[in-house]
Tab-separated table of C-alpha atoms and ligand atoms in Angstrom:
chain	number	residue	atom	x	y	z
A	1	MET	CA	74.810	109.237	110.168
A	2	THR	CA	76.087	111.229	113.246
A	3	PRO	CA	79.383	113.061	112.844
A	4	ASP	CA	81.187	110.768	115.162
A	5	SER	CA	80.082	107.652	113.350
A	6	LYS	CA	81.802	108.777	110.090
A	7	PRO	CA	83.545	105.888	108.374
A	8	HIS	CA	87.247	106.023	108.371
A	9	ALA	CA	87.371	108.494	111.295
A	10	ASP	CA	90.955	107.715	112.087
A	11	PHE	CA	92.146	108.370	108.615
A	12	ARG	CA	90.322	111.597	108.538
A	13	ASP	CA	92.057	112.749	111.725
A	14	LEU	CA	95.449	111.659	110.615
A	15	LEU	CA	94.971	113.329	107.237
A	16	GLU	CA	93.820	116.636	108.702
A	17	ALA	CA	96.987	116.690	110.870
A	18	LEU	CA	99.482	115.502	108.215
A	19	CYS	CA	98.221	117.337	105.160
A	20	HIS	CA	98.590	120.702	106.858
A	21	VAL	CA	102.325	120.288	107.609
A	22	TRP	CA	104.841	121.873	105.310
A	23	GLY	CA	107.500	119.658	103.877
A	24	PRO	CA	108.871	119.887	100.375
A	25	SER	CA	111.788	117.429	99.541
A	26	GLY	CA	114.767	117.894	101.949
A	27	HIS	CA	112.681	119.953	104.282
A	28	GLU	CA	110.801	117.084	106.061
A	29	ASP	CA	111.676	118.294	109.673
A	30	ARG	CA	108.172	119.383	110.676
A	31	VAL	CA	106.545	116.220	109.241
A	32	ARG	CA	109.058	114.051	110.991
A	33	ALA	CA	108.366	115.836	114.258
A	34	LEU	CA	104.622	115.240	113.987
A	35	LEU	CA	105.125	111.537	112.996
A	36	LEU	CA	107.415	110.957	115.792
A	37	GLU	CA	104.673	112.179	118.236
A	38	LEU	CA	102.110	110.065	116.503
A	39	ILE	CA	104.110	106.757	116.513
A	40	ALA	CA	106.017	107.000	119.698
A	41	PRO	CA	103.365	105.104	121.797
A	42	HIS	CA	103.235	102.198	119.199
A	43	VAL	CA	106.939	101.374	118.489
A	44	ASP	CA	109.809	99.831	120.492
A	45	GLU	CA	112.633	102.040	119.035
A	46	THR	CA	113.281	105.036	116.693
A	47	ARG	CA	116.218	106.627	115.054
A	48	VAL	CA	116.804	109.353	112.480
A	49	ASP	CA	119.552	108.759	109.925
A	50	ALA	CA	121.836	111.241	108.261
A	51	LEU	CA	119.309	111.879	105.402
A	52	GLY	CA	116.492	112.546	107.844
A	53	ASN	CA	114.663	109.371	107.550
A	54	LEU	CA	112.606	108.470	110.603
A	55	ILE	CA	113.156	104.765	111.239
A	56	ALA	CA	110.946	102.972	113.715
A	57	VAL	CA	111.037	99.312	114.742
A	58	ARG	CA	108.358	97.116	116.076
A	59	HIS	CA	109.873	93.786	117.153
A	60	ALA	CA	108.571	90.402	116.310
A	61	ALA	CA	106.887	88.390	119.214
A	62	ALA	CA	109.545	86.956	121.709
A	63	GLY	CA	111.423	83.951	120.530
A	64	GLY	CA	111.851	85.015	116.828
A	65	ALA	CA	110.383	83.385	113.839
A	66	LYS	CA	107.705	80.704	114.750
A	67	GLY	CA	109.183	80.629	118.349
A	68	THR	CA	112.272	78.872	117.083
A	69	GLY	CA	114.854	81.551	118.305
A	70	VAL	CA	115.888	82.129	114.743
A	71	GLU	CA	115.952	85.860	114.009
A	72	ALA	CA	112.658	87.090	112.763
A	73	PRO	CA	112.424	88.380	109.178
A	74	ARG	CA	112.892	92.189	108.951
A	75	ILE	CA	110.186	93.782	106.754
A	76	MET	CA	110.808	97.359	105.802
A	77	VAL	CA	107.829	99.438	104.900
A	78	ALA	CA	108.335	102.858	103.646
A	79	ALA	CA	106.117	105.949	103.104
A	80	HIS	CA	107.703	109.238	102.079
A	81	MET	CA	107.356	112.424	104.078
A	82	ASP	CA	108.247	114.903	101.344
A	83	GLU	CA	105.935	116.617	98.907
A	84	ILE	CA	106.569	118.294	95.560
A	85	GLY	CA	107.003	122.003	95.405
A	86	VAL	CA	109.151	124.763	93.843
A	87	VAL	CA	112.561	126.412	94.559
A	88	VAL	CA	113.516	130.120	94.090
A	89	THR	CA	116.067	130.515	91.293
A	90	HIS	CA	116.102	134.270	91.010
A	91	VAL	CA	114.442	137.365	92.301
A	92	ASP	CA	113.875	140.277	89.852
A	93	GLN	CA	114.008	144.015	90.329
A	94	ASP	CA	110.301	144.166	90.553
A	95	GLY	CA	110.088	141.446	93.314
A	96	PHE	CA	108.963	138.578	91.085
A	97	LEU	CA	110.387	135.118	91.880
A	98	ARG	CA	111.538	132.761	89.226
A	99	PHE	CA	111.562	129.119	90.276
A	100	GLY	CA	112.535	125.615	89.394
A	101	PRO	CA	110.893	122.335	90.092
A	102	VAL	CA	111.211	120.251	93.283
A	103	GLY	CA	110.034	116.887	91.937
A	104	GLY	CA	107.639	116.357	89.183
A	105	ILE	CA	105.494	119.485	89.005
A	106	LEU	CA	103.233	119.775	85.986
A	107	THR	CA	104.281	123.245	84.751
A	108	GLY	CA	101.406	123.361	82.095
A	109	ASN	CA	98.650	124.097	84.544
A	110	LEU	CA	100.082	125.960	87.386
A	111	ILE	CA	98.763	129.467	86.587
A	112	GLY	CA	96.884	130.799	89.632
A	113	THR	CA	98.231	128.118	91.901
A	114	ARG	CA	99.029	129.220	95.456
A	115	VAL	CA	102.294	128.176	97.128
A	116	THR	CA	103.493	128.651	100.659
A	117	PHE	CA	106.992	129.257	101.761
A	118	GLU	CA	108.513	127.920	105.021
A	119	ASP	CA	107.763	131.195	106.888
A	120	GLY	CA	104.150	131.185	105.874
A	121	THR	CA	104.414	133.499	102.993
A	122	VAL	CA	101.867	132.674	100.313
A	123	GLY	CA	102.554	133.418	96.673
A	124	VAL	CA	100.481	132.932	93.477
A	125	ILE	CA	102.047	131.565	90.392
A	126	GLY	CA	101.610	133.921	87.226
A	127	ALA	CA	102.724	133.689	83.599
A	128	GLU	CA	104.254	136.036	81.068
A	129	LYS	CA	102.122	136.933	77.834
A	130	ARG	CA	102.947	134.372	75.332
A	131	ALA	CA	102.927	134.553	71.553
A	132	ASP	CA	100.361	131.768	71.512
A	133	GLN	CA	98.275	132.211	74.704
A	134	ALA	CA	96.470	129.000	74.013
A	135	LYS	CA	99.740	127.158	74.514
A	136	ALA	CA	100.566	126.088	78.065
A	137	PRO	CA	103.391	128.121	79.559
A	138	THR	CA	106.946	126.645	80.065
A	139	LEU	CA	108.666	126.934	83.405
A	140	ASP	CA	110.774	129.904	82.030
A	141	GLU	CA	107.483	131.790	81.438
A	142	LEU	CA	106.238	131.327	84.954
A	143	PHE	CA	106.884	133.455	88.156
A	144	ILE	CA	105.689	133.755	91.763
A	145	ASP	CA	104.073	136.919	92.872
A	146	VAL	CA	104.540	137.342	96.608
A	147	GLY	CA	102.908	140.812	96.816
A	148	ALA	CA	106.199	142.712	96.918
A	149	ASP	CA	106.573	146.076	94.956
A	150	ASP	CA	110.242	145.445	94.365
A	151	ALA	CA	113.240	143.237	95.295
A	152	ALA	CA	113.846	144.980	98.591
A	153	ALA	CA	110.393	143.964	99.778
A	154	VAL	CA	111.035	140.329	98.986
A	155	THR	CA	111.853	138.134	102.098
A	156	GLN	CA	112.568	135.042	100.151
A	157	ARG	CA	115.988	134.182	98.865
A	158	VAL	CA	117.478	132.027	96.057
A	159	GLY	CA	117.204	128.461	97.338
A	160	ASP	CA	113.988	128.873	99.396
A	161	MET	CA	111.369	126.299	98.801
A	162	ALA	CA	107.582	126.516	98.593
A	163	ALA	CA	105.012	123.808	98.656
A	164	PHE	CA	101.475	123.977	97.064
A	165	HIS	CA	99.262	125.822	99.461
A	166	HIS	CA	97.966	123.395	102.038
A	167	ARG	CA	94.191	122.937	102.177
A	168	LEU	CA	92.298	119.760	102.726
A	169	ASP	CA	88.712	119.625	101.383
A	170	TRP	CA	86.045	117.009	101.137
A	171	SER	CA	84.088	116.310	97.968
A	172	GLY	CA	81.503	113.549	98.062
A	173	GLY	CA	83.343	112.105	101.016
A	174	ARG	CA	86.565	112.125	99.225
A	175	PRO	CA	89.602	114.066	100.523
A	176	ILE	CA	91.189	116.644	98.110
A	177	ALA	CA	94.653	117.893	98.989
A	178	PRO	CA	97.966	118.967	97.319
A	179	ASN	CA	100.101	116.367	99.147
A	180	HIS	CA	98.182	113.096	99.394
A	181	ASP	CA	101.389	112.097	97.653
A	182	ASP	CA	102.575	110.875	100.077
A	183	ARG	CA	100.895	111.975	103.337
A	184	ILE	CA	98.433	109.267	102.775
A	185	GLY	CA	101.156	106.600	102.829
A	186	CYS	CA	102.322	108.172	106.071
A	187	VAL	CA	98.681	108.016	107.379
A	188	MET	CA	98.579	104.354	106.391
A	189	LEU	CA	101.808	103.454	108.030
A	190	VAL	CA	100.817	105.151	111.337
A	191	ALA	CA	97.482	103.393	111.255
A	192	ALA	CA	99.276	100.090	110.638
A	193	LEU	CA	101.677	100.656	113.550
A	194	ARG	CA	98.797	101.416	115.862
A	195	ARG	CA	97.078	98.106	114.961
A	196	PHE	CA	100.277	95.897	114.507
A	197	LYS	CA	100.380	92.842	116.822
A	198	PRO	CA	103.797	91.331	117.382
A	199	GLY	CA	103.924	88.110	115.387
A	200	PRO	CA	106.554	86.291	113.298
A	201	ASN	CA	108.060	89.361	111.637
A	202	THR	CA	109.857	92.410	112.751
A	203	LEU	CA	108.404	95.591	111.225
A	204	VAL	CA	110.759	98.371	110.395
A	205	ALA	CA	108.580	101.481	109.390
A	206	VAL	CA	110.537	104.061	107.582
A	207	PHE	CA	109.184	107.616	106.919
A	208	SER	CA	111.502	108.499	104.118
A	209	THR	CA	112.818	111.767	102.754
A	210	GLN	CA	113.539	113.113	99.227
A	211	GLU	CA	111.319	110.475	97.400
A	212	GLU	CA	110.106	113.217	94.867
A	213	VAL	CA	113.443	114.119	93.732
A	214	GLY	CA	114.685	110.417	93.151
A	215	THR	CA	113.816	107.989	95.984
A	216	ARG	CA	117.039	109.224	97.831
A	217	GLY	CA	116.029	108.731	101.459
A	218	ALA	CA	114.785	105.240	100.986
A	219	GLU	CA	118.114	104.373	99.296
A	220	THR	CA	120.114	104.995	102.499
A	221	ALA	CA	117.537	103.912	104.828
A	222	ALA	CA	117.277	100.410	102.950
A	223	TYR	CA	121.083	100.177	103.167
A	224	GLY	CA	121.040	100.768	106.942
A	225	VAL	CA	118.040	98.576	107.616
A	226	ALA	CA	119.128	95.717	105.400
A	227	PRO	CA	115.527	94.321	105.016
A	228	GLN	CA	114.764	90.891	103.725
A	229	LEU	CA	111.345	92.196	102.310
A	230	ALA	CA	110.245	95.639	101.439
A	231	ILE	CA	106.997	97.271	100.641
A	232	ALA	CA	106.334	100.968	99.680
A	233	LEU	CA	103.013	102.740	100.379
A	234	ASP	CA	102.302	105.458	97.882
A	235	ILE	CA	99.865	106.971	95.570
A	236	THR	CA	99.408	105.694	91.917
A	237	GLY	CA	97.259	106.942	89.078
A	238	ALA	CA	93.548	106.373	88.175
A	239	GLY	CA	91.882	105.745	84.872
A	240	ASP	CA	88.379	106.490	85.843
A	241	THR	CA	87.770	110.035	84.613
A	242	PRO	CA	86.316	111.152	81.238
A	243	LYS	CA	88.672	110.058	78.388
A	244	ALA	CA	91.382	109.262	80.857
A	245	PRO	CA	94.368	107.357	79.445
A	246	PRO	CA	93.653	103.641	79.706
A	247	LEU	CA	94.603	102.722	83.178
A	248	ALA	CA	92.812	99.835	85.044
A	249	LEU	CA	92.667	101.619	88.358
A	250	LYS	CA	89.471	103.012	89.854
A	251	LEU	CA	88.865	105.141	92.993
A	252	GLY	CA	87.000	103.052	95.666
A	253	ALA	CA	87.730	99.681	94.022
A	254	GLY	CA	90.307	98.661	96.603
A	255	ALA	CA	94.094	98.724	97.443
A	256	ALA	CA	96.280	98.818	94.310
A	257	VAL	CA	98.766	95.854	94.365
A	258	LYS	CA	101.843	96.939	92.258
A	259	VAL	CA	102.843	94.712	89.398
A	260	LYS	CA	105.041	97.157	87.640
A	261	ASP	CA	105.846	100.891	87.234
A	262	GLY	CA	108.199	103.028	85.439
A	263	GLY	CA	111.119	102.089	87.754
A	264	MET	CA	110.631	98.607	88.894
A	265	ILE	CA	108.970	95.159	88.415
A	266	ALA	CA	107.558	94.229	91.809
A	267	SER	CA	108.512	90.876	93.154
A	268	PRO	CA	106.053	88.406	91.529
A	269	ALA	CA	106.092	86.088	94.629
A	270	LEU	CA	105.337	89.073	96.880
A	271	ARG	CA	102.590	90.254	94.403
A	272	ARG	CA	101.137	86.760	94.454
A	273	LEU	CA	101.214	86.605	98.310
A	274	MET	CA	99.447	90.044	98.433
A	275	GLU	CA	96.694	88.652	96.224
A	276	GLU	CA	96.316	85.573	98.349
A	277	ARG	CA	96.160	87.396	101.600
A	278	ALA	CA	93.588	89.893	100.091
A	279	GLN	CA	91.426	87.041	98.688
A	280	ALA	CA	91.681	85.044	102.063
A	281	ALA	CA	90.663	88.154	104.062
A	282	GLY	CA	87.934	89.529	101.666
A	283	ILE	CA	90.118	92.802	101.147
A	284	PRO	CA	89.174	94.453	97.879
A	285	TYR	CA	92.125	95.043	95.659
A	286	GLN	CA	93.121	95.864	92.055
A	287	LEU	CA	96.344	95.275	90.131
A	288	GLU	CA	98.597	98.184	89.254
A	289	VAL	CA	100.526	98.653	86.095
A	290	LEU	CA	101.764	102.200	85.786
A	291	THR	CA	103.772	103.167	82.681
A	292	GLY	CA	105.597	105.941	84.254
A	293	GLY	CA	106.750	107.074	87.746
A	294	THR	CA	108.033	104.921	90.577
A	295	THR	CA	108.227	104.749	94.467
A	296	ASP	CA	110.523	104.062	97.270
A	297	ALA	CA	110.005	100.365	96.449
A	298	ARG	CA	112.602	100.772	93.512
A	299	ALA	CA	115.316	102.024	95.924
A	300	MET	CA	114.555	99.165	98.385
A	301	GLN	CA	114.604	96.524	95.658
A	302	THR	CA	117.973	97.400	94.392
A	303	SER	CA	119.632	97.875	97.871
A	304	ARG	CA	122.625	95.923	98.749
A	305	ALA	CA	122.416	92.373	97.248
A	306	GLY	CA	118.817	93.050	96.156
A	307	VAL	CA	115.581	92.824	98.255
A	308	PRO	CA	112.205	91.296	97.062
A	309	ALA	CA	109.969	94.451	97.047
A	310	GLY	CA	106.531	95.544	96.067
A	311	ALA	CA	104.147	98.235	96.752
A	312	ILE	CA	100.545	98.949	98.031
A	313	SER	CA	99.282	101.987	96.248
A	314	VAL	CA	96.250	104.356	96.602
A	315	PRO	CA	94.553	105.144	93.254
A	316	THR	CA	94.684	108.882	92.893
A	317	ARG	CA	93.110	111.359	90.460
A	318	TYR	CA	95.104	114.483	89.415
A	319	GLY	CA	98.303	113.269	91.025
A	320	HIS	CA	101.110	115.831	91.327
A	321	SER	CA	98.566	118.685	90.894
A	322	PRO	CA	97.377	121.004	93.721
A	323	SER	CA	94.123	119.042	94.081
A	324	GLN	CA	94.812	115.261	94.344
A	325	VAL	CA	91.652	113.177	95.053
A	326	ILE	CA	91.601	109.715	96.702
A	327	ASP	CA	89.117	107.411	98.314
A	328	LEU	CA	89.389	106.293	101.938
A	329	ALA	CA	87.863	102.934	101.197
A	330	ASP	CA	91.075	102.263	99.175
A	331	VAL	CA	93.241	103.511	102.148
A	332	GLN	CA	91.299	101.127	104.526
A	333	ALA	CA	91.871	98.190	102.143
A	334	GLY	CA	95.565	98.994	101.855
A	335	VAL	CA	96.035	99.116	105.609
A	336	ASP	CA	94.183	95.837	106.070
A	337	LEU	CA	96.282	94.262	103.409
A	338	LEU	CA	99.504	95.515	104.796
A	339	LEU	CA	98.691	94.013	108.271
A	340	ALA	CA	97.630	90.698	106.669
A	341	LEU	CA	101.050	90.477	105.170
A	342	LEU	CA	102.971	91.731	108.281
A	343	GLU	CA	101.197	89.482	110.603
A	344	GLY	CA	101.459	86.359	108.549
A	345	ASP	CA	104.265	83.914	107.421
A	346	VAL	CA	106.439	85.483	104.772
A	347	SER	CA	109.288	82.981	104.980
A	348	GLY	CA	108.834	81.673	101.538
A	349	LEU	CA	109.897	84.786	99.780
A	350	LEU	CA	112.652	86.372	101.920
A	351	GLY	CA	115.947	87.893	100.502
A	352	SER	CA	119.139	87.399	102.332
A	353	GLY	CA	119.179	90.677	104.250
A	354	LEU	CA	122.964	90.674	103.695
A	355	THR	CA	124.777	93.192	105.777
A	356	GLY	CA	128.085	95.034	104.982
A	357	SER	CA	130.021	92.682	107.320
A	358	GLY	CA	129.186	89.461	105.400
A	359	MET	CA	126.578	86.763	105.340
A	360	THR	CA	124.769	87.188	108.662
A	361	GLY	CA	121.586	89.233	109.439
A	362	ALA	CA	121.823	92.645	110.983
A	363	GLY	CA	120.615	91.517	114.469
B	401	LIG	ZN1	104.853	109.587	96.107
């Protein structure tokens, strides 16, 4: 195989670009700037709302749904721009930083992890000596070493955030990164916008903020968009490593169609339609039941008067760790499935798309 005939070359290029951009929750500006550049040639309009969500619209074909002049269904597809990280809570006299979590970091295995601050400063996470060294340290026993000899030499302040040190590696053709969650969702949404052909539905692509601290960006974005159908693109778990918890998800076995997670039950009608479209087009898929965690789909589902919602997920090993592993075949299947949905008839399962002003669509 020659280098330029690599499978999934588009995804590789997009990942290389997006995984190296710094953006813990609430600090998505750099990610948003890059995404705006990437999608500008492929969308009809863009706006940024008060929480920093990037909202891009790709209109349906002229004439509305099925050429009837009736307003086309609005489908909101969300992928979050933010990544998990840490926030400085205290700087001690010797120049060590104490920190709190930004999103669901796994404090038990952070010793030796490198983190990067907004100004590029790299720190390493260390731990105090513990009575029982075999026990994992708690958050209170961890600190960040930024190479400073005392507090005066520390340039970080309380409130500064850091993300896991950005590095994208490839192992057996699979990408490893600290922020596949959810830059891979952003990759999928960009890829879908590039391929989207105007048909019966209007696509509202939302690159959301603050998902990792409670799906906050998607909440306001969904209110503003008032979609009639909503889909999140995000990572999920995998149960295919030695003695993994029983989880029927495997890397490389296809796009994961969400049935349920810790925060929502996906619309059964939407889930069935996803399965039908996948089967009809020969797209590999697997069903996802995750006992914990959730995605932007939860926020979209409970927006306004309620929105039928679901998710297409990418099975991921070592989620929320500095070395998340995915398989690009699942990413490909996810984009194919998303487009099969967006470009087909979804009129059988639409919510009302109620707006604040009453019973009409948002126009
Ligand atoms: Zn996520």
